[in-house]
């Protein structure tokens, strides 16, 4: 069994902090979906071998629900009421793109989990980091998702935003909890070089939030979520019982996955490979059934390092020399710093 990740590299506009591969060239969306389906045909994998599907980006909610349905049907067949109901099929979404009609259509297309990129419930901070939705839209879209029947909703939040105060962060967490979602991911902002936000920080427009404050923000988050019954199961992820992300958990547990789309990575337990991260070239190559993936074969030493780095991100930790090592939240503060230095 394996998870399938599908990369949708389109964004309406670029957020100030983002260095992911995505494009604001939206006109080729349909052709891109055709290319994804052509790539999938080449893979020749039966639906019974697929455990989870994650449609991420970029901004997958910019696709027409009919195109989402084409993707889900190509991978899994049309059985949305049967086997697919027990599979986790996630779509990443941005609040500005969703309406109640679109949400109903997404459910009909087979999507049963939403991961909504909210980041903050503070309009000033949302503007500062270049998000194109408002806090009101974010609230509304979670409520509409629930009305449309979604009962497995994750939201993404960010802390350590420039000029963000502890009160603003606490208010954002409280707002998220009021919305009664099942899963929450929270990331500390990192200033990636050459992003507009990094340039603004370097020009002196604002300072980075200091490390102690970031740690305190993380501690407040953990305490508030714990009090509401959330399990802190991975360094940046919290879930109510039974709602861990099954797709992402597979990454942390060294399970094989297949990546479809421009820039997407695949892993078979030993070899990691990746598609070309260029929209136009990806479409041409996939449609010509001529995709070439660059790859690397992990050595035993690399696999061991990955096992340690990924395993220590999880609540279950790792087993070394027959002994289980379980990370504390303090270890996770340190790990976060190491990861920030490495990426
Ligand atoms: S929506 Fe996501 S992928 Fe697109 S620019 Fe913003 S952070 Fe990056």
Short mmCIF file of C-alpha atoms and ligand atoms in Angstrom, two decimals:
data_model
loop_
_atom_site.label_atom_id
_atom_site.label_comp_id
_atom_site.label_asym_id
_atom_site.label_seq_id
_atom_site.Cartn_x
_atom_site.Cartn_y
_atom_site.Cartn_z
CA UNK A 1 0.00 0.00 0.00
CA UNK A 2 1.19 3.54 -0.61
CA UNK A 3 0.01 7.12 -0.33
CA UNK A 4 -0.34 9.28 -3.41
CA UNK A 5 0.56 12.97 -3.30
CA UNK A 6 -0.66 15.18 -6.13
CA UNK A 7 0.96 18.57 -6.53
CA UNK A 8 -1.19 21.42 -7.86
CA UNK A 9 1.28 24.25 -8.43
CA UNK A 10 -1.14 27.13 -8.97
CA UNK A 11 -1.61 30.15 -6.69
CA UNK A 12 -3.75 33.21 -7.26
CA UNK A 13 -0.95 35.35 -5.85
CA UNK A 14 2.31 34.63 -4.02
CA UNK A 15 2.41 34.92 -0.24
CA UNK A 16 5.27 37.06 1.04
CA UNK A 17 7.02 34.26 2.95
CA UNK A 18 6.64 31.40 0.47
CA UNK A 19 9.45 29.70 -1.43
CA UNK A 20 7.47 26.63 -2.56
CA UNK A 21 7.27 25.81 -6.24
CA UNK A 22 4.06 27.40 -7.53
CA UNK A 23 2.97 29.68 -10.35
CA UNK A 24 0.32 32.37 -10.78
CA UNK A 25 -0.09 31.31 -14.46
CA UNK A 26 -3.60 29.87 -13.99
CA UNK A 27 -4.61 29.48 -17.63
CA UNK A 28 -3.11 25.98 -17.99
CA UNK A 29 -5.04 24.34 -15.13
CA UNK A 30 -7.10 21.98 -17.31
CA UNK A 31 -4.08 20.97 -19.38
CA UNK A 32 -2.20 20.35 -16.16
CA UNK A 33 -4.90 17.97 -14.93
CA UNK A 34 -4.70 16.14 -18.28
CA UNK A 35 -0.93 15.85 -17.76
CA UNK A 36 -1.43 14.47 -14.24
CA UNK A 37 -3.77 11.82 -15.59
CA UNK A 38 -1.24 10.96 -18.32
CA UNK A 39 1.46 10.56 -15.67
CA UNK A 40 -0.85 8.38 -13.59
CA UNK A 41 -1.57 6.09 -16.57
CA UNK A 42 2.15 5.38 -16.79
CA UNK A 43 2.32 4.33 -13.16
CA UNK A 44 -0.11 1.44 -13.56
CA UNK A 45 -1.13 1.19 -9.92
CA UNK A 46 -4.38 -0.48 -8.91
CA UNK A 47 -6.78 1.41 -6.61
CA UNK A 48 -6.45 -1.41 -4.07
CA UNK A 49 -2.76 -0.45 -3.58
CA UNK A 50 -3.58 3.15 -2.58
CA UNK A 51 -4.01 3.88 1.12
CA UNK A 52 -4.36 7.69 1.12
CA UNK A 53 -4.55 10.53 -1.39
CA UNK A 54 -3.33 14.05 -0.63
CA UNK A 55 -3.95 16.84 -3.13
CA UNK A 56 -1.60 19.63 -2.08
CA UNK A 57 0.06 22.70 -3.49
CA UNK A 58 0.17 25.46 -4.36
CA UNK A 59 -3.56 25.93 -4.08
CA UNK A 60 -5.61 22.87 -5.15
CA UNK A 61 -8.85 24.69 -4.29
CA UNK A 62 -8.23 26.80 -7.42
CA UNK A 63 -9.17 23.75 -9.50
CA UNK A 64 -12.71 23.19 -10.66
CA UNK A 65 -14.36 20.44 -8.52
CA UNK A 66 -15.01 18.54 -11.77
CA UNK A 67 -11.25 18.36 -12.31
CA UNK A 68 -10.76 17.18 -8.73
CA UNK A 69 -13.37 14.48 -9.46
CA UNK A 70 -11.47 13.45 -12.61
CA UNK A 71 -8.30 13.02 -10.54
CA UNK A 72 -10.00 11.04 -7.75
CA UNK A 73 -11.86 8.86 -10.24
CA UNK A 74 -8.69 8.15 -12.21
CA UNK A 75 -6.89 7.02 -9.06
CA UNK A 76 -9.63 5.24 -7.20
CA UNK A 77 -12.55 4.65 -9.51
CA UNK A 78 -15.99 6.08 -8.84
CA UNK A 79 -16.57 4.23 -5.60
CA UNK A 80 -16.90 7.32 -3.40
CA UNK A 81 -19.51 5.75 -1.15
CA UNK A 82 -17.71 2.42 -0.61
CA UNK A 83 -13.98 1.75 -0.15
CA UNK A 84 -13.14 5.39 -0.70
CA UNK A 85 -15.16 6.39 2.33
CA UNK A 86 -12.61 4.56 4.48
CA UNK A 87 -9.62 6.07 2.66
CA UNK A 88 -8.31 9.47 3.68
CA UNK A 89 -8.61 11.78 0.65
CA UNK A 90 -7.37 15.26 1.56
CA UNK A 91 -7.56 18.51 -0.35
CA UNK A 92 -5.58 21.60 0.65
CA UNK A 93 -7.68 24.71 0.34
CA UNK A 94 -7.45 28.45 0.81
CA UNK A 95 -10.42 30.24 2.36
CA UNK A 96 -10.88 32.74 -0.50
CA UNK A 97 -11.62 29.99 -3.04
CA UNK A 98 -14.44 28.09 -1.39
CA UNK A 99 -18.20 28.55 -1.48
CA UNK A 100 -20.85 26.23 -0.06
CA UNK A 101 -21.64 25.01 -3.60
CA UNK A 102 -18.00 24.24 -4.29
CA UNK A 103 -17.63 22.46 -0.96
CA UNK A 104 -20.64 20.24 -1.68
CA UNK A 105 -19.18 19.46 -5.11
CA UNK A 106 -15.82 18.57 -3.54
CA UNK A 107 -17.50 16.12 -1.18
CA UNK A 108 -19.31 14.58 -4.11
CA UNK A 109 -15.95 14.32 -5.87
CA UNK A 110 -14.78 12.07 -3.02
CA UNK A 111 -12.80 14.52 -0.87
CA UNK A 112 -13.34 13.57 2.79
CA UNK A 113 -10.70 15.69 4.54
CA UNK A 114 -9.90 19.38 4.14
CA UNK A 115 -6.67 21.09 5.13
CA UNK A 116 -7.41 24.81 5.16
CA UNK A 117 -4.54 27.33 5.07
CA UNK A 118 -5.77 29.96 7.51
CA UNK A 119 -2.46 30.98 9.17
CA UNK A 120 -4.01 33.69 11.39
CA UNK A 121 -7.35 35.12 12.46
CA UNK A 122 -5.86 38.61 12.52
CA UNK A 123 -6.49 40.74 9.41
CA UNK A 124 -3.49 43.01 10.06
CA UNK A 125 -1.12 40.02 10.13
CA UNK A 126 -2.79 38.32 7.16
CA UNK A 127 -2.20 41.47 5.09
CA UNK A 128 1.37 41.78 6.35
CA UNK A 129 2.31 38.28 5.14
CA UNK A 130 0.43 38.64 1.85
CA UNK A 131 -2.43 36.21 2.38
CA UNK A 132 -5.40 37.09 0.21
CA UNK A 133 -8.23 36.09 2.58
CA UNK A 134 -9.62 37.78 5.68
CA UNK A 135 -10.24 36.34 9.12
CA UNK A 136 -14.01 36.57 8.48
CA UNK A 137 -13.65 34.50 5.29
CA UNK A 138 -11.61 31.92 7.19
CA UNK A 139 -14.27 31.57 9.90
CA UNK A 140 -17.03 31.37 7.33
CA UNK A 141 -15.33 28.73 5.23
CA UNK A 142 -14.81 26.41 8.20
CA UNK A 143 -18.52 26.73 9.10
CA UNK A 144 -19.56 26.16 5.48
CA UNK A 145 -17.29 23.10 5.25
CA UNK A 146 -19.06 21.66 8.28
CA UNK A 147 -22.45 22.48 6.73
CA UNK A 148 -21.35 20.70 3.55
CA UNK A 149 -20.71 17.57 5.60
CA UNK A 150 -16.94 17.68 6.19
CA UNK A 151 -16.24 16.13 9.58
CA UNK A 152 -12.46 15.86 9.24
CA UNK A 153 -11.06 19.38 8.95
CA UNK A 154 -7.54 20.53 9.60
CA UNK A 155 -6.43 24.13 9.73
CA UNK A 156 -2.91 25.53 9.37
CA UNK A 157 -1.74 28.36 11.60
CA UNK A 158 1.55 30.27 11.76
CA UNK A 159 3.23 31.95 14.70
CA UNK A 160 6.32 34.08 15.10
CA UNK A 161 4.88 36.41 12.43
CA UNK A 162 6.53 39.83 12.20
CA UNK A 163 5.25 42.17 14.95
CA UNK A 164 2.84 39.47 16.21
CA UNK A 165 2.11 39.86 19.92
CA UNK A 166 1.40 37.09 22.38
CA UNK A 167 -2.18 38.39 22.77
CA UNK A 168 -2.73 38.21 19.00
CA UNK A 169 -1.43 34.65 18.90
CA UNK A 170 -3.58 33.60 21.87
CA UNK A 171 -6.65 35.12 20.20
CA UNK A 172 -5.92 33.15 17.01
CA UNK A 173 -5.64 29.87 18.91
CA UNK A 174 -8.88 30.57 20.79
CA UNK A 175 -10.66 31.36 17.55
CA UNK A 176 -9.41 28.11 15.99
CA UNK A 177 -10.65 26.11 18.97
CA UNK A 178 -14.08 27.76 18.83
CA UNK A 179 -14.45 26.44 15.29
CA UNK A 180 -14.30 22.84 16.54
CA UNK A 181 -11.96 21.45 13.93
CA UNK A 182 -10.47 17.97 14.35
CA UNK A 183 -6.84 18.71 13.45
CA UNK A 184 -4.48 21.64 13.64
CA UNK A 185 -1.00 22.19 12.19
CA UNK A 186 1.05 25.12 13.51
CA UNK A 187 4.35 26.28 12.07
CA UNK A 188 6.76 28.90 13.25
CA UNK A 189 7.52 31.36 10.44
CA UNK A 190 10.91 30.88 8.83
CA UNK A 191 12.34 33.65 6.70
CA UNK A 192 13.40 31.89 3.51
CA UNK A 193 16.07 33.78 1.64
CA UNK A 194 14.97 35.82 -1.37
CA UNK A 195 11.32 35.89 -0.34
CA UNK A 196 9.74 39.36 -0.13
CA UNK A 197 9.24 38.95 3.63
CA UNK A 198 12.92 38.12 4.12
CA UNK A 199 13.93 41.21 2.13
CA UNK A 200 11.60 43.40 4.19
CA UNK A 201 13.04 42.01 7.42
CA UNK A 202 16.61 42.53 6.15
CA UNK A 203 15.79 46.12 5.17
CA UNK A 204 14.84 46.81 8.79
CA UNK A 205 11.07 47.13 8.28
CA UNK A 206 10.56 44.77 11.24
CA UNK A 207 12.56 42.44 13.44
CA UNK A 208 12.36 38.68 13.67
CA UNK A 209 10.39 37.53 16.72
CA UNK A 210 13.00 36.38 19.23
CA UNK A 211 13.51 32.71 20.00
CA UNK A 212 12.21 32.87 23.58
CA UNK A 213 8.95 34.45 22.42
CA UNK A 214 8.56 31.83 19.68
CA UNK A 215 9.08 29.07 22.26
CA UNK A 216 6.54 30.67 24.57
CA UNK A 217 4.05 30.94 21.69
CA UNK A 218 4.56 27.23 21.04
CA UNK A 219 4.12 26.42 24.75
CA UNK A 220 0.84 28.40 24.90
CA UNK A 221 -0.39 26.56 21.82
CA UNK A 222 0.46 23.14 23.27
CA UNK A 223 -1.18 23.92 26.62
CA UNK A 224 -4.40 25.25 25.06
CA UNK A 225 -4.75 22.35 22.66
CA UNK A 226 -3.94 19.76 25.30
CA UNK A 227 -6.66 21.24 27.51
CA UNK A 228 -9.16 20.70 24.67
CA UNK A 229 -8.22 17.04 24.21
CA UNK A 230 -5.85 17.38 21.26
CA UNK A 231 -2.97 14.94 21.03
CA UNK A 232 0.37 16.53 20.09
CA UNK A 233 1.44 13.66 17.85
CA UNK A 234 4.10 15.35 15.72
CA UNK A 235 6.26 18.39 16.30
CA UNK A 236 3.86 20.69 14.37
CA UNK A 237 0.65 18.63 14.40
CA UNK A 238 -2.23 18.16 16.82
CA UNK A 239 -5.28 15.93 16.45
CA UNK A 240 -8.37 14.92 18.33
CA UNK A 241 -8.39 11.15 18.99
CA UNK A 242 -8.78 9.25 15.71
CA UNK A 243 -7.97 12.25 13.51
CA UNK A 244 -4.21 12.06 12.96
CA UNK A 245 -3.28 12.74 9.34
CA UNK A 246 -2.79 9.24 7.97
CA UNK A 247 -1.13 10.48 4.80
CA UNK A 248 1.48 12.64 6.55
CA UNK A 249 2.03 10.01 9.26
CA UNK A 250 3.22 7.67 6.50
CA UNK A 251 5.99 10.17 5.58
CA UNK A 252 7.22 10.26 9.16
CA UNK A 253 7.14 6.45 9.35
CA UNK A 254 9.26 5.83 6.26
CA UNK A 255 6.41 4.36 4.20
CA UNK A 256 6.57 4.51 0.38
CA UNK A 257 4.65 7.20 -1.48
CA UNK A 258 4.07 8.31 -5.04
CA UNK A 259 4.16 11.95 -6.08
CA UNK A 260 2.38 13.12 -9.21
CA UNK A 261 2.80 16.52 -10.83
CA UNK A 262 5.43 19.17 -11.41
CA UNK A 263 8.12 19.07 -8.74
CA UNK A 264 6.47 16.16 -6.88
CA UNK A 265 8.69 13.64 -5.08
CA UNK A 266 8.23 9.86 -4.86
CA UNK A 267 9.87 7.35 -2.53
CA UNK A 268 9.89 3.55 -2.63
CA UNK A 269 11.69 2.88 0.64
CA UNK A 270 15.14 3.19 -0.90
CA UNK A 271 15.05 5.47 -3.95
CA UNK A 272 13.75 9.03 -3.88
CA UNK A 273 12.84 10.53 -7.26
CA UNK A 274 11.29 13.78 -8.37
CA UNK A 275 9.60 15.33 -11.38
CA UNK A 276 10.76 18.44 -13.15
CA UNK A 277 9.65 21.57 -11.25
CA UNK A 278 8.54 23.53 -14.31
CA UNK A 279 4.89 23.78 -15.30
CA UNK A 280 5.21 24.02 -19.07
CA UNK A 281 7.90 21.37 -19.38
CA UNK A 282 6.02 19.02 -17.05
CA UNK A 283 2.86 19.32 -19.17
CA UNK A 284 4.75 18.72 -22.44
CA UNK A 285 6.72 15.75 -21.11
CA UNK A 286 3.79 14.09 -19.34
CA UNK A 287 1.49 14.45 -22.37
CA UNK A 288 4.22 12.91 -24.56
CA UNK A 289 4.57 10.08 -21.99
CA UNK A 290 8.22 11.06 -21.77
CA UNK A 291 8.66 12.13 -18.15
CA UNK A 292 12.11 11.58 -16.74
CA UNK A 293 12.57 11.62 -12.98
CA UNK A 294 15.85 12.53 -11.34
CA UNK A 295 16.59 10.26 -8.41
CA UNK A 296 18.91 9.43 -5.56
CA UNK A 297 19.42 6.11 -3.81
CA UNK A 298 19.66 6.51 -0.07
CA UNK A 299 22.62 4.86 1.63
CA UNK A 300 22.18 2.91 4.87
CA UNK A 301 23.65 5.89 6.72
CA UNK A 302 21.22 8.33 5.07
CA UNK A 303 18.30 6.03 5.86
CA UNK A 304 19.39 5.84 9.49
CA UNK A 305 19.68 9.65 9.73
CA UNK A 306 16.25 10.08 8.15
CA UNK A 307 14.79 7.53 10.55
CA UNK A 308 16.16 9.52 13.48
CA UNK A 309 15.17 12.96 12.15
CA UNK A 310 11.67 11.92 11.07
CA UNK A 311 11.03 9.60 14.03
CA UNK A 312 12.04 12.25 16.57
CA UNK A 313 9.38 14.51 15.06
CA UNK A 314 6.72 12.05 16.25
CA UNK A 315 5.25 11.39 19.66
CA UNK A 316 6.31 7.72 19.39
CA UNK A 317 9.97 8.64 18.84
CA UNK A 318 12.52 6.08 17.66
CA UNK A 319 14.07 2.78 18.69
CA UNK A 320 17.88 2.79 18.83
CA UNK A 321 19.82 -0.28 19.95
CA UNK A 322 16.61 -1.83 21.23
CA UNK A 323 15.76 1.21 23.34
CA UNK A 324 12.82 3.52 22.61
CA UNK A 325 13.63 7.23 22.76
CA UNK A 326 10.58 9.44 23.08
CA UNK A 327 11.03 13.20 22.51
CA UNK A 328 9.83 15.76 25.05
CA UNK A 329 8.33 19.08 23.99
CA UNK A 330 11.67 20.66 25.00
CA UNK A 331 13.43 18.31 22.55
CA UNK A 332 11.00 19.53 19.90
CA UNK A 333 12.00 23.17 20.52
CA UNK A 334 15.60 22.12 19.84
CA UNK A 335 14.62 19.97 16.85
CA UNK A 336 12.69 22.88 15.34
CA UNK A 337 15.85 25.00 15.52
CA UNK A 338 17.92 22.26 13.88
CA UNK A 339 15.37 21.84 11.08
CA UNK A 340 15.32 25.63 10.53
CA UNK A 341 19.11 25.58 10.14
CA UNK A 342 19.06 22.60 7.78
CA UNK A 343 16.38 23.75 5.33
S1 LIG B 1 -0.91 29.84 -1.16
FE1 LIG B 1 0.61 28.42 -0.28
S2 LIG B 1 1.88 27.77 -2.00
FE2 LIG B 1 0.72 29.58 -2.69
S3 LIG B 1 2.11 31.29 -2.34
FE3 LIG B 1 0.82 31.11 -0.51
S4 LIG B 1 1.98 29.76 0.91
FE4 LIG B 1 2.89 29.55 -1.15
#
